[in-house]
Amino acid sequence: MLTGRRYLLALTPAHTLQQTLRDLERACATHGTFKVRWRSRRTGPPSFRFPDPRQITVERVGRRWGRVRLPKLGWVRFRWTRPLGGVLRNATVRQDGGRWFVSFCVDDGRREADPNGKPPVGVDRGVTVAVATSGGWLRDRQVATPGERARGKRLQQQLARQQKGSARRAATRAKLTRLNARIRDRRTDFAAWTADRLTRAHGLVVVEDLKIGAMTASAKGTLTDPGKKVRQKAGLNRAILAKGWGGLLTTLEHKARYNGSRIVRVPPAYTSQTCAACGHRAPDNRESQAVFRCCACGHRDNADVNAAKNILAAGLAVTGRGDLAAGRSAKRQPPEDEAA
């Protein structure tokens, strides 16, 4: 008779355990053995993958519902959102916000689209406006309502007062998790909608190569060397993370493969201080968060749109040199008389 851990291992599908070991081996080979960290059970949502398509059967049972048969789980009903559209390769089950999801990886036979030949665009990611393009298109979305922010703060305070391991603390965590999941879904939807529009309408999308992890690091410092304006920096960090800069870039790179577009990253230095009309660079050019006025030529524009124009110019210069690193290549485009 099996007991304890051996009993739990017997209940677990063998292929999911093997897939976990493959993922661990790939992570160690990519990042190094001593840099790989296990995902926390408390902070990371549980997920597992069924890699063998021969053991997976998917059926549609209605207009909105389908079911999938998984090894040792049997038939599982799920909400049918769209057709599979290809040959099934694997299935992943994960929990997010108290809800369980199943996602299918399929081979749809599609390849990367050919260049669409449409005009380029520069994209500036900001805090006040999430996305501003060099053409003057501004796009933003409020992912959390004032009521949801107030409720989230109240739940955080309630969680801090409750005893760890208690049932009431677990219930409060579940409420907070569901609230954050709704906010995260809106942010994901915004990134997908925006990325699809940009890559469909433009053949080249230039963005800043921002180090978001370093930008959102805490400023509290240490006991011997405490930081300055810690609360202000924490507020800025929350505002940056709320806009989902990293998720937008990832979605742009994914959508570009299917829409015939190309994503280019450029260094972000001085794009918000440089005049897109005359090239004058000065910190005083930025009058406010929203207004840019050049001290040399008097050019006036939306600050984010002006930065997007500078980003586009840097991206066109980079692609003209033939590589993606400023200062690395000595190649230049030939003059017009030589090219003729």
CSV table of N, CA and C in Angstrom, one decimal, residues 78-152:
chain,number,residue,atom,x,y,z
A,78,PHE,N,-14.7,23.1,-20.0
A,78,PHE,CA,-14.2,24.5,-20.0
A,78,PHE,C,-15.0,25.3,-20.9
A,79,ARG,N,-14.8,26.6,-20.8
A,79,ARG,CA,-15.5,27.6,-21.6
A,79,ARG,C,-14.8,27.7,-23.0
A,80,TRP,N,-15.5,27.5,-24.1
A,80,TRP,CA,-14.9,27.5,-25.4
A,80,TRP,C,-14.9,28.9,-25.9
A,81,THR,N,-13.7,29.4,-26.1
A,81,THR,CA,-13.6,30.8,-26.5
A,81,THR,C,-13.3,31.0,-28.0
A,82,ARG,N,-12.6,30.0,-28.6
A,82,ARG,CA,-12.3,30.1,-30.1
A,82,ARG,C,-11.9,28.7,-30.5
A,83,PRO,N,-12.0,28.4,-31.8
A,83,PRO,CA,-11.6,27.1,-32.3
A,83,PRO,C,-10.1,26.9,-32.2
A,84,LEU,N,-9.7,25.6,-32.1
A,84,LEU,CA,-8.2,25.3,-31.9
A,84,LEU,C,-7.5,25.8,-33.1
A,85,GLY,N,-7.9,25.6,-34.3
A,85,GLY,CA,-7.3,26.1,-35.5
A,85,GLY,C,-6.0,25.5,-35.9
A,86,GLY,N,-5.8,24.2,-35.5
A,86,GLY,CA,-4.5,23.5,-35.9
A,86,GLY,C,-4.4,22.2,-35.2
A,87,VAL,N,-3.3,21.6,-35.3
A,87,VAL,CA,-3.0,20.3,-34.7
A,87,VAL,C,-2.5,20.4,-33.3
A,88,LEU,N,-3.2,19.8,-32.4
A,88,LEU,CA,-2.9,19.9,-31.0
A,88,LEU,C,-1.5,19.4,-30.6
A,89,ARG,N,-0.7,20.1,-29.9
A,89,ARG,CA,0.6,19.7,-29.4
A,89,ARG,C,0.7,19.4,-28.0
A,90,ASN,N,0.1,20.3,-27.1
A,90,ASN,CA,0.1,20.0,-25.7
A,90,ASN,C,-0.9,20.9,-25.0
A,91,ALA,N,-1.2,20.7,-23.8
A,91,ALA,CA,-2.2,21.4,-23.0
A,91,ALA,C,-1.6,21.8,-21.7
A,92,THR,N,-1.9,23.0,-21.2
A,92,THR,CA,-1.3,23.6,-20.0
A,92,THR,C,-2.5,24.0,-19.1
A,93,VAL,N,-2.5,23.5,-17.8
A,93,VAL,CA,-3.5,23.9,-16.9
A,93,VAL,C,-2.9,24.7,-15.8
A,94,ARG,N,-3.5,25.9,-15.5
A,94,ARG,CA,-3.0,26.8,-14.5
A,94,ARG,C,-4.1,27.4,-13.7
A,95,GLN,N,-3.8,27.9,-12.6
A,95,GLN,CA,-4.7,28.6,-11.7
A,95,GLN,C,-4.3,30.1,-11.7
A,96,ASP,N,-5.3,31.0,-11.8
A,96,ASP,CA,-5.0,32.4,-11.8
A,96,ASP,C,-6.2,33.1,-11.2
A,97,GLY,N,-6.0,33.8,-10.1
A,97,GLY,CA,-7.1,34.6,-9.5
A,97,GLY,C,-8.2,33.7,-8.9
A,98,GLY,N,-7.9,32.5,-8.5
A,98,GLY,CA,-8.9,31.6,-8.0
A,98,GLY,C,-9.7,30.9,-9.1
A,99,ARG,N,-9.3,31.1,-10.3
A,99,ARG,CA,-9.9,30.4,-11.5
A,99,ARG,C,-8.9,29.5,-12.1
A,100,TRP,N,-9.4,28.4,-12.7
A,100,TRP,CA,-8.6,27.5,-13.4
A,100,TRP,C,-8.7,27.7,-14.9
A,101,PHE,N,-7.6,27.6,-15.7
A,101,PHE,CA,-7.6,27.8,-17.1
A,101,PHE,C,-6.9,26.7,-17.8
A,102,VAL,N,-7.3,26.3,-19.0
A,102,VAL,CA,-6.6,25.4,-19.8
A,102,VAL,C,-6.3,26.0,-21.1
A,103,SER,N,-5.1,26.0,-21.5
A,103,SER,CA,-4.6,26.6,-22.8
A,103,SER,C,-4.0,25.5,-23.6
A,104,PHE,N,-4.3,25.5,-24.9
A,104,PHE,CA,-3.8,24.5,-25.9
A,104,PHE,C,-2.8,25.1,-26.8
A,105,CYS,N,-1.7,24.4,-27.0
A,105,CYS,CA,-0.6,24.8,-27.9
A,105,CYS,C,-0.9,24.0,-29.2
A,106,VAL,N,-1.1,24.7,-30.3
A,106,VAL,CA,-1.4,24.0,-31.6
A,106,VAL,C,-0.4,24.4,-32.7
A,107,ASP,N,-0.3,23.6,-33.6
A,107,ASP,CA,0.5,23.9,-34.8
A,107,ASP,C,-0.5,24.3,-35.9
A,108,ASP,N,-0.6,25.6,-36.1
A,108,ASP,CA,-1.5,26.2,-37.1
A,108,ASP,C,-1.0,26.2,-38.5
A,109,GLY,N,0.3,25.8,-38.7
A,109,GLY,CA,0.8,25.9,-40.0
A,109,GLY,C,1.2,27.2,-40.6
A,110,ARG,N,1.0,28.2,-39.8
A,110,ARG,CA,1.3,29.6,-40.2
A,110,ARG,C,2.8,29.9,-40.0
A,111,ARG,N,3.3,30.7,-40.9
A,111,ARG,CA,4.7,31.2,-40.8
A,111,ARG,C,4.7,32.7,-40.6
A,112,GLU,N,5.9,33.2,-40.3
A,112,GLU,CA,6.0,34.6,-40.1
A,112,GLU,C,5.6,35.4,-41.4
A,113,ALA,N,4.8,36.4,-41.2
A,113,ALA,CA,4.3,37.1,-42.4
A,113,ALA,C,5.4,37.9,-43.1
A,114,ASP,N,5.3,38.1,-44.4
A,114,ASP,CA,6.2,38.9,-45.1
A,114,ASP,C,6.0,40.4,-44.7
A,115,PRO,N,7.1,41.2,-44.9
A,115,PRO,CA,7.0,42.7,-44.5
A,115,PRO,C,5.8,43.3,-45.2
A,116,ASN,N,5.0,44.0,-44.4
A,116,ASN,CA,3.8,44.6,-45.0
A,116,ASN,C,4.0,45.9,-45.7
A,117,GLY,N,5.3,46.5,-45.7
A,117,GLY,CA,5.6,47.6,-46.4
A,117,GLY,C,4.9,48.9,-46.0
A,118,LYS,N,4.4,49.0,-44.8
A,118,LYS,CA,3.7,50.2,-44.3
A,118,LYS,C,4.7,51.1,-43.6
A,119,PRO,N,4.3,52.4,-43.4
A,119,PRO,CA,5.2,53.4,-42.8
A,119,PRO,C,5.6,53.0,-41.4
A,120,PRO,N,6.8,53.5,-41.0
A,120,PRO,CA,7.3,53.2,-39.6
A,120,PRO,C,6.7,54.2,-38.6
A,121,VAL,N,6.8,53.8,-37.4
A,121,VAL,CA,6.3,54.7,-36.3
A,121,VAL,C,7.2,54.5,-35.1
A,122,GLY,N,7.3,55.6,-34.3
A,122,GLY,CA,8.0,55.6,-33.0
A,122,GLY,C,6.9,55.5,-31.9
A,123,VAL,N,7.2,54.8,-30.9
A,123,VAL,CA,6.3,54.6,-29.7
A,123,VAL,C,7.0,55.0,-28.4
A,124,ASP,N,6.4,55.9,-27.7
A,124,ASP,CA,6.9,56.3,-26.4
A,124,ASP,C,5.9,55.7,-25.3
A,125,ARG,N,6.4,55.0,-24.4
A,125,ARG,CA,5.6,54.5,-23.2
A,125,ARG,C,5.8,55.4,-22.1
A,126,GLY,N,4.7,55.9,-21.6
A,126,GLY,CA,4.7,56.9,-20.5
A,126,GLY,C,3.9,56.5,-19.3
A,127,VAL,N,3.8,57.4,-18.3
A,127,VAL,CA,3.1,57.1,-17.1
A,127,VAL,C,1.7,57.8,-17.2
A,128,THR,N,1.7,59.0,-17.6
A,128,THR,CA,0.4,59.7,-17.8
A,128,THR,C,-0.4,59.1,-18.9
A,129,VAL,N,0.2,58.9,-20.1
A,129,VAL,CA,-0.4,58.3,-21.2
A,129,VAL,C,0.4,57.0,-21.5
A,130,ALA,N,-0.2,55.9,-21.6
A,130,ALA,CA,0.5,54.6,-21.7
A,130,ALA,C,1.3,54.6,-23.0
A,131,VAL,N,0.7,55.0,-24.1
A,131,VAL,CA,1.3,54.8,-25.4
A,131,VAL,C,1.0,56.1,-26.2
A,132,ALA,N,2.1,56.7,-26.7
A,132,ALA,CA,2.1,57.8,-27.6
A,132,ALA,C,2.9,57.6,-28.8
A,133,THR,N,2.4,57.8,-30.0
A,133,THR,CA,3.2,57.5,-31.2
A,133,THR,C,3.7,58.8,-31.9
A,134,SER,N,4.6,58.6,-32.8
A,134,SER,CA,5.2,59.8,-33.5
A,134,SER,C,4.1,60.5,-34.4
A,135,GLY,N,3.1,59.8,-34.7
A,135,GLY,CA,2.0,60.4,-35.5
A,135,GLY,C,1.0,61.1,-34.7
A,136,GLY,N,1.1,61.2,-33.4
A,136,GLY,CA,0.2,61.9,-32.5
A,136,GLY,C,-0.9,61.1,-32.0
A,137,TRP,N,-0.9,59.7,-32.1
A,137,TRP,CA,-1.9,58.9,-31.6
A,137,TRP,C,-1.6,58.6,-30.1
A,138,LEU,N,-2.6,58.9,-29.3
A,138,LEU,CA,-2.4,58.7,-27.8
A,138,LEU,C,-3.4,57.6,-27.4
A,139,ARG,N,-2.9,56.6,-26.6
A,139,ARG,CA,-3.7,55.5,-26.2
A,139,ARG,C,-3.5,55.2,-24.7
A,140,ASP,N,-4.6,55.2,-24.0
A,140,ASP,CA,-4.5,54.9,-22.5
A,140,ASP,C,-5.7,54.2,-22.1
A,141,ARG,N,-5.6,53.5,-21.0
A,141,ARG,CA,-6.8,52.8,-20.4
A,141,ARG,C,-6.6,52.8,-18.9
A,142,GLN,N,-7.7,53.0,-18.2
A,142,GLN,CA,-7.7,52.9,-16.7
A,142,GLN,C,-8.0,51.5,-16.3
A,143,VAL,N,-6.9,50.8,-15.9
A,143,VAL,CA,-7.1,49.4,-15.6
A,143,VAL,C,-7.7,49.1,-14.2
A,144,ALA,N,-7.6,50.1,-13.3
A,144,ALA,CA,-8.3,50.0,-12.0
A,144,ALA,C,-9.1,51.2,-11.7
A,145,THR,N,-10.3,51.0,-11.4
A,145,THR,CA,-11.2,52.2,-11.0
A,145,THR,C,-10.8,52.7,-9.6
A,146,PRO,N,-11.2,53.9,-9.3
A,146,PRO,CA,-10.9,54.4,-8.0
A,146,PRO,C,-11.5,53.5,-6.9
A,147,GLY,N,-12.7,53.0,-7.1
A,147,GLY,CA,-13.3,52.1,-6.1
A,147,GLY,C,-12.5,50.8,-5.9
A,148,GLU,N,-11.9,50.3,-7.0
A,148,GLU,CA,-11.1,49.1,-6.9
A,148,GLU,C,-9.8,49.4,-6.2
A,149,ARG,N,-9.2,50.5,-6.5
A,149,ARG,CA,-8.0,50.9,-5.7
A,149,ARG,C,-8.2,51.1,-4.3
A,150,ALA,N,-9.3,51.7,-3.9
A,150,ALA,CA,-9.7,51.8,-2.5
A,150,ALA,C,-9.9,50.5,-1.8
A,151,ARG,N,-10.6,49.6,-2.5
A,151,ARG,CA,-10.9,48.3,-2.0
A,151,ARG,C,-9.6,47.5,-1.8
A,152,GLY,N,-8.7,47.6,-2.8
A,152,GLY,CA,-7.4,46.9,-2.7
A,152,GLY,C,-6.6,47.3,-1.5
